[in-house]
GROMACS .gro file of C-alpha atoms in nm:
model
   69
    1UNK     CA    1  10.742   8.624  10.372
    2UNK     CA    2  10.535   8.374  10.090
    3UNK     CA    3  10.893   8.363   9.949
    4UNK     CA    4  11.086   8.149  10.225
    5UNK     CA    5  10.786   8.152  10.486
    6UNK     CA    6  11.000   8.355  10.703
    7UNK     CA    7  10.794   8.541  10.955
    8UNK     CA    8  10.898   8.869  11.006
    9UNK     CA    9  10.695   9.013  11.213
   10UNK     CA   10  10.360   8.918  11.469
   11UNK     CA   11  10.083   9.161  11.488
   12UNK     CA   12   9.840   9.086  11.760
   13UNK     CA   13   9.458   9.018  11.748
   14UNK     CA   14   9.291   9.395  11.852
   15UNK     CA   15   8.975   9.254  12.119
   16UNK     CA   16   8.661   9.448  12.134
   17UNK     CA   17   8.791   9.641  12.395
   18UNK     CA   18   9.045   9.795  12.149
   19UNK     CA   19   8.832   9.860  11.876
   20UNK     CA   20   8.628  10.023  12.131
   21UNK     CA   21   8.927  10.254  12.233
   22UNK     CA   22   9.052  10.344  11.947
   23UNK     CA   23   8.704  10.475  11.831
   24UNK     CA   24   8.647  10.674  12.118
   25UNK     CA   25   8.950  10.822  12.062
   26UNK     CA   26   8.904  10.912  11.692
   27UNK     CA   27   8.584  11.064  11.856
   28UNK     CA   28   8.720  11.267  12.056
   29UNK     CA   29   8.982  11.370  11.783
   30UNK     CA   30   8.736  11.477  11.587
   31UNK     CA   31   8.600  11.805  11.794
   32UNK     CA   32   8.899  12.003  11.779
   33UNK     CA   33   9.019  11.899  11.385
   34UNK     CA   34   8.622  12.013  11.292
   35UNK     CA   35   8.715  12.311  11.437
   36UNK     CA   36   9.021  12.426  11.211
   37UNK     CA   37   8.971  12.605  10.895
   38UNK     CA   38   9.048  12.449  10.548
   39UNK     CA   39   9.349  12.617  10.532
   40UNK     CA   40   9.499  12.524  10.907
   41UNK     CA   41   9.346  12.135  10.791
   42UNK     CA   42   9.564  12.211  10.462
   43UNK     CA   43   9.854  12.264  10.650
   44UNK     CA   44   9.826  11.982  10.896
   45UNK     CA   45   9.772  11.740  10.563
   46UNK     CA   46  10.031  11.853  10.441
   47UNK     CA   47  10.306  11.804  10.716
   48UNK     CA   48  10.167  11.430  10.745
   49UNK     CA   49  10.259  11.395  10.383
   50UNK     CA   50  10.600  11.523  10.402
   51UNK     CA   51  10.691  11.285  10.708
   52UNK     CA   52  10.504  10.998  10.495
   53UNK     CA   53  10.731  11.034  10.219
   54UNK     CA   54  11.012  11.083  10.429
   55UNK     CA   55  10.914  10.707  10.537
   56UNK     CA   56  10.877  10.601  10.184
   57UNK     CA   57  11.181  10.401  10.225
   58UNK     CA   58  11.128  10.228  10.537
   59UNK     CA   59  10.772  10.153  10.431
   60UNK     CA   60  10.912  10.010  10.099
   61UNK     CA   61  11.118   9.795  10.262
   62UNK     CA   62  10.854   9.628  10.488
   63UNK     CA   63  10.625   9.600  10.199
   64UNK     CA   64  10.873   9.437   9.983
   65UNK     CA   65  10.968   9.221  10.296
   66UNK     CA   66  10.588   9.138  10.311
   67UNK     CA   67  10.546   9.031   9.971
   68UNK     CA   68  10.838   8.810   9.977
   69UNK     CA   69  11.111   8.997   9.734
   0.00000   0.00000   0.00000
């Protein structure tokens, strides 16, 4: 927090080996989303958004946290 220095939270260093992972991973995500229609993609999209903006206040509150108001 630039605001009082408080730290709030500690994210740790990702190592090759994670980076690694988590793009294998995303590969492997890949096959099956390729293989939905627009509208079945469309619908997926759209669920995320609804639980995203369901988070809008807990994500408000971390950035505002982060930035030190």
């Amino acid at each position: 927090n630039p605001a009082n220095d408080e730290l709030f939270a500690e994210i740790p260093a990702d190592c090759m080996e994670d980076v690694d992972r988590a793009v294998t991973r995303a590969s492997v995500a890949f096959a099956p989303w390729r293989r939905l229609s627009a509208f079945e993609r469309a619908d997926l999209l759209q669920a995320f958004a609804g639980r995203l903006r369901a988070a809008i206040p807990e994500i408000a509150g971390l950035m505002s946290r982060e930035g030190g108001k």
